[in-house]
Amino acid sequence: ESLRCDPNFSDVKVEAVWRGQERATWRKPDVQALYKGLPVAFEIQLSTTFLRVIAERRDFYQREGGLLCWIFKSYDEDRARLTQDDIFYSNNHNLFLASDNTLTESRNARRLMLDCRWAEPYVENGQVATRWSGRIASFDEFQLDQKRQRIFLFDYESAVDCAKDESEEATHQRMQEAIRQRFAEFWINRGGKN
């Protein structure tokens, strides 16, 4: 129903077979639709799925010129199942949830709205750490990376690179300050004489 609210999506199908270009290959995604002409498969993750199955689905949709979007009903970062982590890490540290609330948001915005969560890197005491962040966003805000089979709102990889740079700069500044401090102590202990 959320997809049907969004005029950017067409040909919405529930549990319909997606036939591959090779006659013997097919998948049956929970929901599929065309997003501005791009075929998108939506897989609803309610139970544990083996990594092999996740990889096979990803490869299938990539070969077929489509894009795979995993949707979760819930996610608790402290008790995440391995399946959720596998999808999370391969999706640029983003995940998407659908709920009654996002359906209401989709109806109101006339766009597919999902609850987006991501790991956000930051620098603390010269080290890169991460914290959870998120918000409800429309699908047209997402970055679609068909080649790498990723959909994300927050670009974790770019943000972690910036955080590493910031951490390295902070480390460099601390080292420079320590050198200046040692030199000042040395100079003072010598009595400031040449």
PDB file of C-alpha atoms in Angstrom:
ATOM      1  CA  GLU A   1       0.000   0.000   0.000  1.00  0.00           C
ATOM      2  CA  SER A   2       2.890   2.364   0.772  1.00  0.00           C
ATOM      3  CA  LEU A   3       4.304   1.799  -2.718  1.00  0.00           C
ATOM      4  CA  ARG A   4       0.938   2.494  -4.319  1.00  0.00           C
ATOM      5  CA  CYS A   5       0.875   5.899  -2.569  1.00  0.00           C
ATOM      6  CA  ASP A   6       3.982   6.930  -4.491  1.00  0.00           C
ATOM      7  CA  PRO A   7       3.571   7.979  -8.156  1.00  0.00           C
ATOM      8  CA  ASN A   8       7.270   7.191  -8.744  1.00  0.00           C
ATOM      9  CA  PHE A   9       6.411   3.491  -8.383  1.00  0.00           C
ATOM     10  CA  SER A  10       4.427   1.507 -10.915  1.00  0.00           C
ATOM     11  CA  ASP A  11       3.560  -2.118 -11.646  1.00  0.00           C
ATOM     12  CA  VAL A  12       3.430  -3.060  -7.942  1.00  0.00           C
ATOM     13  CA  LYS A  13       3.140  -6.836  -7.466  1.00  0.00           C
ATOM     14  CA  VAL A  14       2.882  -8.895  -4.304  1.00  0.00           C
ATOM     15  CA  GLU A  15       4.549 -12.329  -4.225  1.00  0.00           C
ATOM     16  CA  ALA A  16       4.759 -12.533  -8.018  1.00  0.00           C
ATOM     17  CA  VAL A  17       7.470 -14.524  -9.773  1.00  0.00           C
ATOM     18  CA  TRP A  18      10.394 -12.530 -11.178  1.00  0.00           C
ATOM     19  CA  ARG A  19      11.772 -14.580 -14.055  1.00  0.00           C
ATOM     20  CA  GLY A  20      15.449 -14.359 -14.891  1.00  0.00           C
ATOM     21  CA  GLN A  21      16.928 -14.007 -18.335  1.00  0.00           C
ATOM     22  CA  GLU A  22      18.099 -17.602 -18.019  1.00  0.00           C
ATOM     23  CA  ARG A  23      15.009 -19.789 -18.277  1.00  0.00           C
ATOM     24  CA  ALA A  24      15.675 -21.816 -15.124  1.00  0.00           C
ATOM     25  CA  THR A  25      16.300 -18.817 -12.828  1.00  0.00           C
ATOM     26  CA  TRP A  26      13.602 -17.015 -10.905  1.00  0.00           C
ATOM     27  CA  ARG A  27      12.807 -15.423  -7.566  1.00  0.00           C
ATOM     28  CA  LYS A  28       9.602 -14.594  -5.791  1.00  0.00           C
ATOM     29  CA  PRO A  29      10.172 -11.366  -3.853  1.00  0.00           C
ATOM     30  CA  ASP A  30       7.641 -10.342  -1.237  1.00  0.00           C
ATOM     31  CA  VAL A  31       6.886  -7.206  -3.259  1.00  0.00           C
ATOM     32  CA  GLN A  32       8.263  -5.865  -6.523  1.00  0.00           C
ATOM     33  CA  ALA A  33       7.719  -2.652  -8.417  1.00  0.00           C
ATOM     34  CA  LEU A  34       9.258  -0.322 -10.946  1.00  0.00           C
ATOM     35  CA  TYR A  35      10.806   2.821  -9.491  1.00  0.00           C
ATOM     36  CA  LYS A  36      11.095   5.343 -12.325  1.00  0.00           C
ATOM     37  CA  GLY A  37      11.627   2.357 -14.609  1.00  0.00           C
ATOM     38  CA  LEU A  38      14.145   0.552 -12.356  1.00  0.00           C
ATOM     39  CA  PRO A  39      12.924  -2.874 -11.173  1.00  0.00           C
ATOM     40  CA  VAL A  40      13.100  -3.087  -7.379  1.00  0.00           C
ATOM     41  CA  ALA A  41      12.512  -6.202  -5.286  1.00  0.00           C
ATOM     42  CA  PHE A  42      11.464  -5.692  -1.666  1.00  0.00           C
ATOM     43  CA  GLU A  43      12.236  -8.573   0.667  1.00  0.00           C
ATOM     44  CA  ILE A  44      10.619  -8.381   4.085  1.00  0.00           C
ATOM     45  CA  GLN A  45      12.985  -9.806   6.702  1.00  0.00           C
ATOM     46  CA  LEU A  46      10.895 -11.450   9.423  1.00  0.00           C
ATOM     47  CA  SER A  47      13.003 -14.519  10.194  1.00  0.00           C
ATOM     48  CA  THR A  48      16.626 -15.582   9.986  1.00  0.00           C
ATOM     49  CA  THR A  49      17.950 -16.045   6.456  1.00  0.00           C
ATOM     50  CA  PHE A  50      21.273 -17.714   5.741  1.00  0.00           C
ATOM     51  CA  LEU A  51      24.067 -15.548   4.341  1.00  0.00           C
ATOM     52  CA  ARG A  52      24.224 -17.814   1.276  1.00  0.00           C
ATOM     53  CA  VAL A  53      20.549 -17.076   0.515  1.00  0.00           C
ATOM     54  CA  ILE A  54      21.092 -13.328   0.978  1.00  0.00           C
ATOM     55  CA  ALA A  55      24.069 -13.429  -1.417  1.00  0.00           C
ATOM     56  CA  GLU A  56      22.152 -15.500  -4.010  1.00  0.00           C
ATOM     57  CA  ARG A  57      19.239 -13.055  -4.017  1.00  0.00           C
ATOM     58  CA  ARG A  58      21.584 -10.109  -4.281  1.00  0.00           C
ATOM     59  CA  ASP A  59      23.419 -11.693  -7.210  1.00  0.00           C
ATOM     60  CA  PHE A  60      20.163 -12.602  -8.990  1.00  0.00           C
ATOM     61  CA  TYR A  61      18.731  -9.070  -8.898  1.00  0.00           C
ATOM     62  CA  GLN A  62      22.072  -7.572  -9.868  1.00  0.00           C
ATOM     63  CA  ARG A  63      22.300  -9.875 -12.918  1.00  0.00           C
ATOM     64  CA  GLU A  64      18.726  -9.006 -13.875  1.00  0.00           C
ATOM     65  CA  GLY A  65      19.345  -5.245 -13.757  1.00  0.00           C
ATOM     66  CA  GLY A  66      17.196  -4.793 -10.665  1.00  0.00           C
ATOM     67  CA  LEU A  67      17.798  -3.616  -7.148  1.00  0.00           C
ATOM     68  CA  LEU A  68      17.134  -5.455  -3.878  1.00  0.00           C
ATOM     69  CA  CYS A  69      15.790  -3.592  -0.853  1.00  0.00           C
ATOM     70  CA  TRP A  70      15.524  -5.425   2.473  1.00  0.00           C
ATOM     71  CA  ILE A  71      12.820  -4.217   4.844  1.00  0.00           C
ATOM     72  CA  PHE A  72      12.710  -5.060   8.556  1.00  0.00           C
ATOM     73  CA  LYS A  73       9.734  -5.045  10.875  1.00  0.00           C
ATOM     74  CA  SER A  74      11.926  -4.183  13.849  1.00  0.00           C
ATOM     75  CA  TYR A  75      15.576  -3.860  14.782  1.00  0.00           C
ATOM     76  CA  ASP A  76      17.312  -3.741  18.134  1.00  0.00           C
ATOM     77  CA  GLU A  77      20.978  -2.898  17.712  1.00  0.00           C
ATOM     78  CA  ASP A  78      21.818  -4.566  21.040  1.00  0.00           C
ATOM     79  CA  ARG A  79      20.198  -7.889  20.063  1.00  0.00           C
ATOM     80  CA  ALA A  80      20.576  -7.930  16.291  1.00  0.00           C
ATOM     81  CA  ARG A  81      20.435 -11.289  14.584  1.00  0.00           C
ATOM     82  CA  LEU A  82      23.365 -12.132  12.349  1.00  0.00           C
ATOM     83  CA  THR A  83      21.119 -11.919   9.287  1.00  0.00           C
ATOM     84  CA  GLN A  84      20.294  -8.320  10.076  1.00  0.00           C
ATOM     85  CA  ASP A  85      23.969  -7.524  10.539  1.00  0.00           C
ATOM     86  CA  ASP A  86      24.867  -9.188   7.225  1.00  0.00           C
ATOM     87  CA  ILE A  87      22.317  -7.049   5.377  1.00  0.00           C
ATOM     88  CA  PHE A  88      23.213  -3.957   7.408  1.00  0.00           C
ATOM     89  CA  TYR A  89      26.942  -4.127   6.664  1.00  0.00           C
ATOM     90  CA  SER A  90      26.510  -4.850   2.971  1.00  0.00           C
ATOM     91  CA  ASN A  91      24.062  -1.938   2.688  1.00  0.00           C
ATOM     92  CA  ASN A  92      26.534   0.805   3.698  1.00  0.00           C
ATOM     93  CA  HIS A  93      25.466   0.447   7.357  1.00  0.00           C
ATOM     94  CA  ASN A  94      21.846   1.450   6.641  1.00  0.00           C
ATOM     95  CA  LEU A  95      18.641  -0.453   7.269  1.00  0.00           C
ATOM     96  CA  PHE A  96      14.986   0.257   6.624  1.00  0.00           C
ATOM     97  CA  LEU A  97      11.873  -0.496   8.633  1.00  0.00           C
ATOM     98  CA  ALA A  98       8.220  -0.434   7.665  1.00  0.00           C
ATOM     99  CA  SER A  99       5.383  -0.060  10.145  1.00  0.00           C
ATOM    100  CA  ASP A 100       1.900   1.318  10.549  1.00  0.00           C
ATOM    101  CA  ASN A 101       3.560   4.668  11.230  1.00  0.00           C
ATOM    102  CA  THR A 102       5.494   4.650   7.934  1.00  0.00           C
ATOM    103  CA  LEU A 103       2.303   3.644   6.098  1.00  0.00           C
ATOM    104  CA  THR A 104       0.543   6.687   7.563  1.00  0.00           C
ATOM    105  CA  GLU A 105       3.526   8.860   6.587  1.00  0.00           C
ATOM    106  CA  SER A 106       3.417   7.379   3.046  1.00  0.00           C
ATOM    107  CA  ARG A 107      -0.270   8.179   2.702  1.00  0.00           C
ATOM    108  CA  ASN A 108       0.246  11.742   3.921  1.00  0.00           C
ATOM    109  CA  ALA A 109       3.338  12.438   1.794  1.00  0.00           C
ATOM    110  CA  ARG A 110       2.163  10.448  -1.255  1.00  0.00           C
ATOM    111  CA  ARG A 111       5.655   8.925  -1.269  1.00  0.00           C
ATOM    112  CA  LEU A 112       7.117   5.649  -0.042  1.00  0.00           C
ATOM    113  CA  MET A 113       8.292   6.540   3.448  1.00  0.00           C
ATOM    114  CA  LEU A 114      10.538   4.238   5.468  1.00  0.00           C
ATOM    115  CA  ASP A 115      12.101   4.448   8.886  1.00  0.00           C
ATOM    116  CA  CYS A 116      15.833   4.615   8.135  1.00  0.00           C
ATOM    117  CA  ARG A 117      18.495   3.703  10.673  1.00  0.00           C
ATOM    118  CA  TRP A 118      22.234   3.888  10.267  1.00  0.00           C
ATOM    119  CA  ALA A 119      25.522   3.794  12.117  1.00  0.00           C
ATOM    120  CA  GLU A 120      27.047   7.252  12.225  1.00  0.00           C
ATOM    121  CA  PRO A 121      30.787   7.599  12.868  1.00  0.00           C
ATOM    122  CA  TYR A 122      32.207  10.354  15.058  1.00  0.00           C
ATOM    123  CA  VAL A 123      35.529  11.094  16.719  1.00  0.00           C
ATOM    124  CA  GLU A 124      35.852  10.775  20.482  1.00  0.00           C
ATOM    125  CA  ASN A 125      39.181  11.090  22.276  1.00  0.00           C
ATOM    126  CA  GLY A 126      40.977  10.789  18.954  1.00  0.00           C
ATOM    127  CA  GLN A 127      39.270   7.506  18.083  1.00  0.00           C
ATOM    128  CA  VAL A 128      36.507   6.773  15.574  1.00  0.00           C
ATOM    129  CA  ALA A 129      33.352   5.482  17.255  1.00  0.00           C
ATOM    130  CA  THR A 130      29.797   4.989  15.995  1.00  0.00           C
ATOM    131  CA  ARG A 131      26.361   5.833  17.300  1.00  0.00           C
ATOM    132  CA  TRP A 132      22.904   5.048  15.992  1.00  0.00           C
ATOM    133  CA  SER A 133      21.003   7.659  14.105  1.00  0.00           C
ATOM    134  CA  GLY A 134      17.900   7.664  11.968  1.00  0.00           C
ATOM    135  CA  ARG A 135      14.786   9.309  10.676  1.00  0.00           C
ATOM    136  CA  ILE A 136      11.786   8.658   8.486  1.00  0.00           C
ATOM    137  CA  ALA A 137      12.607   9.492   4.872  1.00  0.00           C
ATOM    138  CA  SER A 138      11.111   9.097   1.428  1.00  0.00           C
ATOM    139  CA  PHE A 139      12.539   6.559  -1.008  1.00  0.00           C
ATOM    140  CA  ASP A 140      13.431   9.314  -3.465  1.00  0.00           C
ATOM    141  CA  GLU A 141      15.955  10.660  -0.912  1.00  0.00           C
ATOM    142  CA  PHE A 142      17.890   7.377  -0.987  1.00  0.00           C
ATOM    143  CA  GLN A 143      21.038   6.760  -2.968  1.00  0.00           C
ATOM    144  CA  LEU A 144      20.511   3.780  -5.262  1.00  0.00           C
ATOM    145  CA  ASP A 145      23.644   1.822  -6.133  1.00  0.00           C
ATOM    146  CA  GLN A 146      22.481  -0.922  -8.502  1.00  0.00           C
ATOM    147  CA  LYS A 147      26.002  -2.004  -9.353  1.00  0.00           C
ATOM    148  CA  ARG A 148      26.872  -2.783  -5.720  1.00  0.00           C
ATOM    149  CA  GLN A 149      23.267  -3.685  -4.791  1.00  0.00           C
ATOM    150  CA  ARG A 150      22.979  -1.051  -2.087  1.00  0.00           C
ATOM    151  CA  ILE A 151      20.324   1.416  -1.098  1.00  0.00           C
ATOM    152  CA  PHE A 152      21.197   3.956   1.571  1.00  0.00           C
ATOM    153  CA  LEU A 153      20.200   7.300   2.985  1.00  0.00           C
ATOM    154  CA  PHE A 154      23.360   7.999   4.991  1.00  0.00           C
ATOM    155  CA  ASP A 155      26.720   7.446   3.278  1.00  0.00           C
ATOM    156  CA  TYR A 156      28.566   5.642   6.071  1.00  0.00           C
ATOM    157  CA  GLU A 157      31.677   4.898   4.008  1.00  0.00           C
ATOM    158  CA  SER A 158      32.274   8.581   3.202  1.00  0.00           C
ATOM    159  CA  ALA A 159      31.503   9.628   6.765  1.00  0.00           C
ATOM    160  CA  VAL A 160      33.905   7.089   8.270  1.00  0.00           C
ATOM    161  CA  ASP A 161      36.662   8.304   5.908  1.00  0.00           C
ATOM    162  CA  CYS A 162      36.078  11.879   7.131  1.00  0.00           C
ATOM    163  CA  ALA A 163      36.070  10.711  10.758  1.00  0.00           C
ATOM    164  CA  LYS A 164      39.360   8.861  10.225  1.00  0.00           C
ATOM    165  CA  ASP A 165      40.877  11.992   8.695  1.00  0.00           C
ATOM    166  CA  GLU A 166      39.647  14.041  11.661  1.00  0.00           C
ATOM    167  CA  SER A 167      41.044  11.450  14.089  1.00  0.00           C
ATOM    168  CA  GLU A 168      44.433  11.455  12.338  1.00  0.00           C
ATOM    169  CA  GLU A 169      44.521  15.256  12.403  1.00  0.00           C
ATOM    170  CA  ALA A 170      43.689  15.259  16.130  1.00  0.00           C
ATOM    171  CA  THR A 171      46.440  12.698  16.765  1.00  0.00           C
ATOM    172  CA  HIS A 172      48.908  14.809  14.761  1.00  0.00           C
ATOM    173  CA  GLN A 173      47.970  17.930  16.748  1.00  0.00           C
ATOM    174  CA  ARG A 174      48.394  16.075  20.077  1.00  0.00           C
ATOM    175  CA  MET A 175      51.825  14.864  18.979  1.00  0.00           C
ATOM    176  CA  GLN A 176      52.860  18.393  17.956  1.00  0.00           C
ATOM    177  CA  GLU A 177      51.644  19.745  21.298  1.00  0.00           C
ATOM    178  CA  ALA A 178      53.551  17.036  23.187  1.00  0.00           C
ATOM    179  CA  ILE A 179      56.739  17.885  21.267  1.00  0.00           C
ATOM    180  CA  ARG A 180      56.286  21.599  22.033  1.00  0.00           C
ATOM    181  CA  GLN A 181      55.671  20.801  25.707  1.00  0.00           C
ATOM    182  CA  ARG A 182      58.778  18.604  25.963  1.00  0.00           C
ATOM    183  CA  PHE A 183      60.882  21.257  24.253  1.00  0.00           C
ATOM    184  CA  ALA A 184      59.585  23.940  26.627  1.00  0.00           C
ATOM    185  CA  GLU A 185      60.382  21.722  29.635  1.00  0.00           C
ATOM    186  CA  PHE A 186      63.839  20.997  28.246  1.00  0.00           C
ATOM    187  CA  TRP A 187      64.475  24.693  27.677  1.00  0.00           C
ATOM    188  CA  ILE A 188      63.268  25.697  31.116  1.00  0.00           C
ATOM    189  CA  ASN A 189      65.339  22.955  32.802  1.00  0.00           C
ATOM    190  CA  ARG A 190      68.441  24.224  31.001  1.00  0.00           C
ATOM    191  CA  GLY A 191      67.694  27.638  32.419  1.00  0.00           C
ATOM    192  CA  GLY A 192      66.920  29.016  29.014  1.00  0.00           C
ATOM    193  CA  LYS A 193      70.635  29.281  28.244  1.00  0.00           C
ATOM    194  CA  ASN A 194      72.272  28.718  24.889  1.00  0.00           C
TER     195      ASN A 194
END
